Amino acid sequence: MTVEHRTPVPVTLLLAEPAAVVAETDASDAAKLFKALADPLRIRLVSLIRHSPGGEACFCDLAEEFDMPQPTLSHHLRVLVSAGILTRERRGTWSWYSLVPEPLETLQALLRAGGPLVDRIAPVDGSERARRC
């Protein structure tokens, strides 16, 4: 009895449709969000606010978490509010901050598997490449 030996062939499955290229305005909006989050302190602020009771946090509570001057913390919160990541509501003498979910959902859509920034590289046709270069 003869046993046939076969060489395994790798198979790649594409489980999702290729994502579209990001439009110029969407890229600009996403860049503003990435820029606002491009600081470890701001990422921590978003996390603290997100996990605060009721999904909101008072400035006084946030200030206790950071060893820095009040104007510096206010600046970081203002950047996040300006980017649309947080909302600010004045209650008496204190400001309360809440997370706006849509901006983070936008970034999640860009970075998820199958999204425009994580999707596979399109195959290159050698003849087309020669014409472009």
mmCIF file with all atom_site columns, C-alpha atoms in Angstrom:
data_model
loop_
_atom_site.group_PDB
_atom_site.id
_atom_site.type_symbol
_atom_site.label_atom_id
_atom_site.label_alt_id
_atom_site.label_comp_id
_atom_site.label_asym_id
_atom_site.label_entity_id
_atom_site.label_seq_id
_atom_site.pdbx_PDB_ins_code
_atom_site.Cartn_x
_atom_site.Cartn_y
_atom_site.Cartn_z
_atom_site.occupancy
_atom_site.B_iso_or_equiv
_atom_site.pdbx_formal_charge
_atom_site.auth_seq_id
_atom_site.auth_comp_id
_atom_site.auth_asym_id
_atom_site.auth_atom_id
_atom_site.pdbx_PDB_model_num
ATOM 1   C CA . MET A 1 1   ? 0.000   0.000  0.000   1.00 0.00 ? 1   MET A CA 1
ATOM 2   C CA . THR A 1 2   ? 1.441   3.362  -1.067  1.00 0.00 ? 2   THR A CA 1
ATOM 3   C CA . VAL A 1 3   ? 0.845   6.429  1.078   1.00 0.00 ? 3   VAL A CA 1
ATOM 4   C CA . GLU A 1 4   ? 0.734   9.705  -0.798  1.00 0.00 ? 4   GLU A CA 1
ATOM 5   C CA . HIS A 1 5   ? 2.432   12.666 0.896   1.00 0.00 ? 5   HIS A CA 1
ATOM 6   C CA . ARG A 1 6   ? 0.898   16.020 0.143   1.00 0.00 ? 6   ARG A CA 1
ATOM 7   C CA . THR A 1 7   ? 2.424   19.359 0.913   1.00 0.00 ? 7   THR A CA 1
ATOM 8   C CA . PRO A 1 8   ? 0.020   21.573 2.861   1.00 0.00 ? 8   PRO A CA 1
ATOM 9   C CA . VAL A 1 9   ? -1.014  24.707 1.050   1.00 0.00 ? 9   VAL A CA 1
ATOM 10  C CA . PRO A 1 10  ? -1.751  27.823 3.120   1.00 0.00 ? 10  PRO A CA 1
ATOM 11  C CA . VAL A 1 11  ? -5.235  29.204 2.592   1.00 0.00 ? 11  VAL A CA 1
ATOM 12  C CA . THR A 1 12  ? -6.217  32.765 3.383   1.00 0.00 ? 12  THR A CA 1
ATOM 13  C CA . LEU A 1 13  ? -9.880  33.574 3.828   1.00 0.00 ? 13  LEU A CA 1
ATOM 14  C CA . LEU A 1 14  ? -11.247 37.086 3.595   1.00 0.00 ? 14  LEU A CA 1
ATOM 15  C CA . LEU A 1 15  ? -14.148 37.129 6.020   1.00 0.00 ? 15  LEU A CA 1
ATOM 16  C CA . ALA A 1 16  ? -15.298 40.669 5.323   1.00 0.00 ? 16  ALA A CA 1
ATOM 17  C CA . GLU A 1 17  ? -15.644 42.950 2.372   1.00 0.00 ? 17  GLU A CA 1
ATOM 18  C CA . PRO A 1 18  ? -12.603 45.186 1.916   1.00 0.00 ? 18  PRO A CA 1
ATOM 19  C CA . ALA A 1 19  ? -13.150 48.533 3.591   1.00 0.00 ? 19  ALA A CA 1
ATOM 20  C CA . ALA A 1 20  ? -13.273 51.742 1.625   1.00 0.00 ? 20  ALA A CA 1
ATOM 21  C CA . VAL A 1 21  ? -10.447 54.237 1.676   1.00 0.00 ? 21  VAL A CA 1
ATOM 22  C CA . VAL A 1 22  ? -11.035 56.937 4.283   1.00 0.00 ? 22  VAL A CA 1
ATOM 23  C CA . ALA A 1 23  ? -12.448 60.145 2.796   1.00 0.00 ? 23  ALA A CA 1
ATOM 24  C CA . GLU A 1 24  ? -10.513 63.382 3.286   1.00 0.00 ? 24  GLU A CA 1
ATOM 25  C CA . THR A 1 25  ? -13.023 64.924 5.718   1.00 0.00 ? 25  THR A CA 1
ATOM 26  C CA . ASP A 1 26  ? -13.279 61.678 7.723   1.00 0.00 ? 26  ASP A CA 1
ATOM 27  C CA . ALA A 1 27  ? -9.474  61.514 7.888   1.00 0.00 ? 27  ALA A CA 1
ATOM 28  C CA . SER A 1 28  ? -9.325  65.101 9.135   1.00 0.00 ? 28  SER A CA 1
ATOM 29  C CA . ASP A 1 29  ? -11.967 64.419 11.808  1.00 0.00 ? 29  ASP A CA 1
ATOM 30  C CA . ALA A 1 30  ? -10.197 61.243 12.934  1.00 0.00 ? 30  ALA A CA 1
ATOM 31  C CA . ALA A 1 31  ? -6.835  63.028 13.084  1.00 0.00 ? 31  ALA A CA 1
ATOM 32  C CA . LYS A 1 32  ? -8.332  65.610 15.474  1.00 0.00 ? 32  LYS A CA 1
ATOM 33  C CA . LEU A 1 33  ? -9.574  62.813 17.718  1.00 0.00 ? 33  LEU A CA 1
ATOM 34  C CA . PHE A 1 34  ? -6.234  60.979 17.622  1.00 0.00 ? 34  PHE A CA 1
ATOM 35  C CA . LYS A 1 35  ? -4.426  64.238 18.390  1.00 0.00 ? 35  LYS A CA 1
ATOM 36  C CA . ALA A 1 36  ? -6.678  64.943 21.383  1.00 0.00 ? 36  ALA A CA 1
ATOM 37  C CA . LEU A 1 37  ? -6.028  61.433 22.717  1.00 0.00 ? 37  LEU A CA 1
ATOM 38  C CA . ALA A 1 38  ? -2.286  61.494 21.995  1.00 0.00 ? 38  ALA A CA 1
ATOM 39  C CA . ASP A 1 39  ? -1.423  62.155 25.612  1.00 0.00 ? 39  ASP A CA 1
ATOM 40  C CA . PRO A 1 40  ? -1.346  59.517 28.360  1.00 0.00 ? 40  PRO A CA 1
ATOM 41  C CA . LEU A 1 41  ? -2.998  61.883 30.839  1.00 0.00 ? 41  LEU A CA 1
ATOM 42  C CA . ARG A 1 42  ? -5.955  62.478 28.489  1.00 0.00 ? 42  ARG A CA 1
ATOM 43  C CA . ILE A 1 43  ? -6.405  58.771 27.911  1.00 0.00 ? 43  ILE A CA 1
ATOM 44  C CA . ARG A 1 44  ? -6.467  58.334 31.680  1.00 0.00 ? 44  ARG A CA 1
ATOM 45  C CA . LEU A 1 45  ? -9.012  61.135 32.027  1.00 0.00 ? 45  LEU A CA 1
ATOM 46  C CA . VAL A 1 46  ? -11.303 59.491 29.468  1.00 0.00 ? 46  VAL A CA 1
ATOM 47  C CA . SER A 1 47  ? -10.970 56.170 31.271  1.00 0.00 ? 47  SER A CA 1
ATOM 48  C CA . LEU A 1 48  ? -11.664 57.687 34.699  1.00 0.00 ? 48  LEU A CA 1
ATOM 49  C CA . ILE A 1 49  ? -14.730 59.552 33.444  1.00 0.00 ? 49  ILE A CA 1
ATOM 50  C CA . ARG A 1 50  ? -16.038 56.535 31.565  1.00 0.00 ? 50  ARG A CA 1
ATOM 51  C CA . HIS A 1 51  ? -15.816 54.360 34.668  1.00 0.00 ? 51  HIS A CA 1
ATOM 52  C CA . SER A 1 52  ? -17.150 56.976 37.100  1.00 0.00 ? 52  SER A CA 1
ATOM 53  C CA . PRO A 1 53  ? -20.575 56.392 38.684  1.00 0.00 ? 53  PRO A CA 1
ATOM 54  C CA . GLY A 1 54  ? -23.232 57.484 36.205  1.00 0.00 ? 54  GLY A CA 1
ATOM 55  C CA . GLY A 1 55  ? -20.568 58.000 33.533  1.00 0.00 ? 55  GLY A CA 1
ATOM 56  C CA . GLU A 1 56  ? -19.733 61.496 34.727  1.00 0.00 ? 56  GLU A CA 1
ATOM 57  C CA . ALA A 1 57  ? -17.089 63.011 36.974  1.00 0.00 ? 57  ALA A CA 1
ATOM 58  C CA . CYS A 1 58  ? -16.704 66.301 38.781  1.00 0.00 ? 58  CYS A CA 1
ATOM 59  C CA . PHE A 1 59  ? -13.524 68.316 38.267  1.00 0.00 ? 59  PHE A CA 1
ATOM 60  C CA . CYS A 1 60  ? -12.867 68.116 42.015  1.00 0.00 ? 60  CYS A CA 1
ATOM 61  C CA . ASP A 1 61  ? -12.831 64.304 41.868  1.00 0.00 ? 61  ASP A CA 1
ATOM 62  C CA . LEU A 1 62  ? -10.545 64.277 38.833  1.00 0.00 ? 62  LEU A CA 1
ATOM 63  C CA . ALA A 1 63  ? -8.154  66.750 40.467  1.00 0.00 ? 63  ALA A CA 1
ATOM 64  C CA . GLU A 1 64  ? -7.619  64.314 43.347  1.00 0.00 ? 64  GLU A CA 1
ATOM 65  C CA . GLU A 1 65  ? -6.287  61.710 40.886  1.00 0.00 ? 65  GLU A CA 1
ATOM 66  C CA . PHE A 1 66  ? -3.529  63.915 39.434  1.00 0.00 ? 66  PHE A CA 1
ATOM 67  C CA . ASP A 1 67  ? -0.619  65.701 41.046  1.00 0.00 ? 67  ASP A CA 1
ATOM 68  C CA . MET A 1 68  ? -0.630  68.817 38.892  1.00 0.00 ? 68  MET A CA 1
ATOM 69  C CA . PRO A 1 69  ? -1.788  72.423 38.978  1.00 0.00 ? 69  PRO A CA 1
ATOM 70  C CA . GLN A 1 70  ? -5.481  73.072 38.329  1.00 0.00 ? 70  GLN A CA 1
ATOM 71  C CA . PRO A 1 71  ? -4.830  75.097 35.121  1.00 0.00 ? 71  PRO A CA 1
ATOM 72  C CA . THR A 1 72  ? -2.892  72.174 33.597  1.00 0.00 ? 72  THR A CA 1
ATOM 73  C CA . LEU A 1 73  ? -5.694  69.710 34.309  1.00 0.00 ? 73  LEU A CA 1
ATOM 74  C CA . SER A 1 74  ? -8.247  72.213 32.989  1.00 0.00 ? 74  SER A CA 1
ATOM 75  C CA . HIS A 1 75  ? -6.234  72.522 29.776  1.00 0.00 ? 75  HIS A CA 1
ATOM 76  C CA . HIS A 1 76  ? -6.280  68.759 29.178  1.00 0.00 ? 76  HIS A CA 1
ATOM 77  C CA . LEU A 1 77  ? -10.022 68.580 29.836  1.00 0.00 ? 77  LEU A CA 1
ATOM 78  C CA . ARG A 1 78  ? -10.604 71.553 27.512  1.00 0.00 ? 78  ARG A CA 1
ATOM 79  C CA . VAL A 1 79  ? -8.717  69.757 24.708  1.00 0.00 ? 79  VAL A CA 1
ATOM 80  C CA . LEU A 1 80  ? -10.978 66.714 25.125  1.00 0.00 ? 80  LEU A CA 1
ATOM 81  C CA . VAL A 1 81  ? -14.111 68.872 25.191  1.00 0.00 ? 81  VAL A CA 1
ATOM 82  C CA . SER A 1 82  ? -12.973 70.832 22.103  1.00 0.00 ? 82  SER A CA 1
ATOM 83  C CA . ALA A 1 83  ? -12.413 67.551 20.242  1.00 0.00 ? 83  ALA A CA 1
ATOM 84  C CA . GLY A 1 84  ? -15.955 66.446 21.110  1.00 0.00 ? 84  GLY A CA 1
ATOM 85  C CA . ILE A 1 85  ? -14.803 63.503 23.222  1.00 0.00 ? 85  ILE A CA 1
ATOM 86  C CA . LEU A 1 86  ? -16.182 64.954 26.460  1.00 0.00 ? 86  LEU A CA 1
ATOM 87  C CA . THR A 1 87  ? -19.034 67.276 27.353  1.00 0.00 ? 87  THR A CA 1
ATOM 88  C CA . ARG A 1 88  ? -18.845 69.767 30.208  1.00 0.00 ? 88  ARG A CA 1
ATOM 89  C CA . GLU A 1 89  ? -21.742 70.910 32.355  1.00 0.00 ? 89  GLU A CA 1
ATOM 90  C CA . ARG A 1 90  ? -21.476 73.611 35.010  1.00 0.00 ? 90  ARG A CA 1
ATOM 91  C CA . ARG A 1 91  ? -23.271 72.807 38.285  1.00 0.00 ? 91  ARG A CA 1
ATOM 92  C CA . GLY A 1 92  ? -22.783 75.574 40.773  1.00 0.00 ? 92  GLY A CA 1
ATOM 93  C CA . THR A 1 93  ? -19.060 76.207 41.082  1.00 0.00 ? 93  THR A CA 1
ATOM 94  C CA . TRP A 1 94  ? -17.981 72.824 39.659  1.00 0.00 ? 94  TRP A CA 1
ATOM 95  C CA . SER A 1 95  ? -17.726 71.415 36.158  1.00 0.00 ? 95  SER A CA 1
ATOM 96  C CA . TRP A 1 96  ? -18.958 67.886 35.470  1.00 0.00 ? 96  TRP A CA 1
ATOM 97  C CA . TYR A 1 97  ? -17.570 65.908 32.538  1.00 0.00 ? 97  TYR A CA 1
ATOM 98  C CA . SER A 1 98  ? -19.223 63.106 30.566  1.00 0.00 ? 98  SER A CA 1
ATOM 99  C CA . LEU A 1 99  ? -18.006 60.945 27.709  1.00 0.00 ? 99  LEU A CA 1
ATOM 100 C CA . VAL A 1 100 ? -19.499 61.381 24.231  1.00 0.00 ? 100 VAL A CA 1
ATOM 101 C CA . PRO A 1 101 ? -19.531 57.860 22.734  1.00 0.00 ? 101 PRO A CA 1
ATOM 102 C CA . GLU A 1 102 ? -19.695 58.719 19.007  1.00 0.00 ? 102 GLU A CA 1
ATOM 103 C CA . PRO A 1 103 ? -16.103 60.000 18.561  1.00 0.00 ? 103 PRO A CA 1
ATOM 104 C CA . LEU A 1 104 ? -14.667 56.853 20.142  1.00 0.00 ? 104 LEU A CA 1
ATOM 105 C CA . GLU A 1 105 ? -17.004 54.719 18.015  1.00 0.00 ? 105 GLU A CA 1
ATOM 106 C CA . THR A 1 106 ? -15.619 56.524 14.940  1.00 0.00 ? 106 THR A CA 1
ATOM 107 C CA . LEU A 1 107 ? -12.066 55.591 15.935  1.00 0.00 ? 107 LEU A CA 1
ATOM 108 C CA . GLN A 1 108 ? -13.156 52.052 16.720  1.00 0.00 ? 108 GLN A CA 1
ATOM 109 C CA . ALA A 1 109 ? -14.633 51.702 13.222  1.00 0.00 ? 109 ALA A CA 1
ATOM 110 C CA . LEU A 1 110 ? -11.339 52.839 11.692  1.00 0.00 ? 110 LEU A CA 1
ATOM 111 C CA . LEU A 1 111 ? -9.239  50.480 13.805  1.00 0.00 ? 111 LEU A CA 1
ATOM 112 C CA . ARG A 1 112 ? -11.435 47.377 13.919  1.00 0.00 ? 112 ARG A CA 1
ATOM 113 C CA . ALA A 1 113 ? -10.552 44.270 11.925  1.00 0.00 ? 113 ALA A CA 1
ATOM 114 C CA . GLY A 1 114 ? -11.776 44.843 8.384   1.00 0.00 ? 114 GLY A CA 1
ATOM 115 C CA . GLY A 1 115 ? -11.776 48.613 8.928   1.00 0.00 ? 115 GLY A CA 1
ATOM 116 C CA . PRO A 1 116 ? -10.052 50.997 6.527   1.00 0.00 ? 116 PRO A CA 1
ATOM 117 C CA . LEU A 1 117 ? -6.869  51.264 8.623   1.00 0.00 ? 117 LEU A CA 1
ATOM 118 C CA . VAL A 1 118 ? -6.578  47.567 9.448   1.00 0.00 ? 118 VAL A CA 1
ATOM 119 C CA . ASP A 1 119 ? -7.920  45.969 6.263   1.00 0.00 ? 119 ASP A CA 1
ATOM 120 C CA . ARG A 1 120 ? -5.672  43.904 4.040   1.00 0.00 ? 120 ARG A CA 1
ATOM 121 C CA . ILE A 1 121 ? -3.400  45.492 1.497   1.00 0.00 ? 121 ILE A CA 1
ATOM 122 C CA . ALA A 1 122 ? -4.960  45.419 -1.963  1.00 0.00 ? 122 ALA A CA 1
ATOM 123 C CA . PRO A 1 123 ? -3.265  43.060 -4.439  1.00 0.00 ? 123 PRO A CA 1
ATOM 124 C CA . VAL A 1 124 ? -0.979  44.749 -6.956  1.00 0.00 ? 124 VAL A CA 1
ATOM 125 C CA . ASP A 1 125 ? -1.217  43.991 -10.634 1.00 0.00 ? 125 ASP A CA 1
ATOM 126 C CA . GLY A 1 126 ? 2.363   44.181 -11.937 1.00 0.00 ? 126 GLY A CA 1
ATOM 127 C CA . SER A 1 127 ? 1.377   45.775 -15.242 1.00 0.00 ? 127 SER A CA 1
ATOM 128 C CA . GLU A 1 128 ? -0.612  48.539 -13.506 1.00 0.00 ? 128 GLU A CA 1
ATOM 129 C CA . ARG A 1 129 ? 2.248   49.227 -11.118 1.00 0.00 ? 129 ARG A CA 1
ATOM 130 C CA . ALA A 1 130 ? 4.633   49.625 -14.049 1.00 0.00 ? 130 ALA A CA 1
ATOM 131 C CA . ARG A 1 131 ? 2.263   52.147 -15.655 1.00 0.00 ? 131 ARG A CA 1
ATOM 132 C CA . ARG A 1 132 ? 1.931   54.243 -12.483 1.00 0.00 ? 132 ARG A CA 1
ATOM 133 C CA . CYS A 1 133 ? 5.615   54.465 -11.619 1.00 0.00 ? 133 CYS A CA 1
#
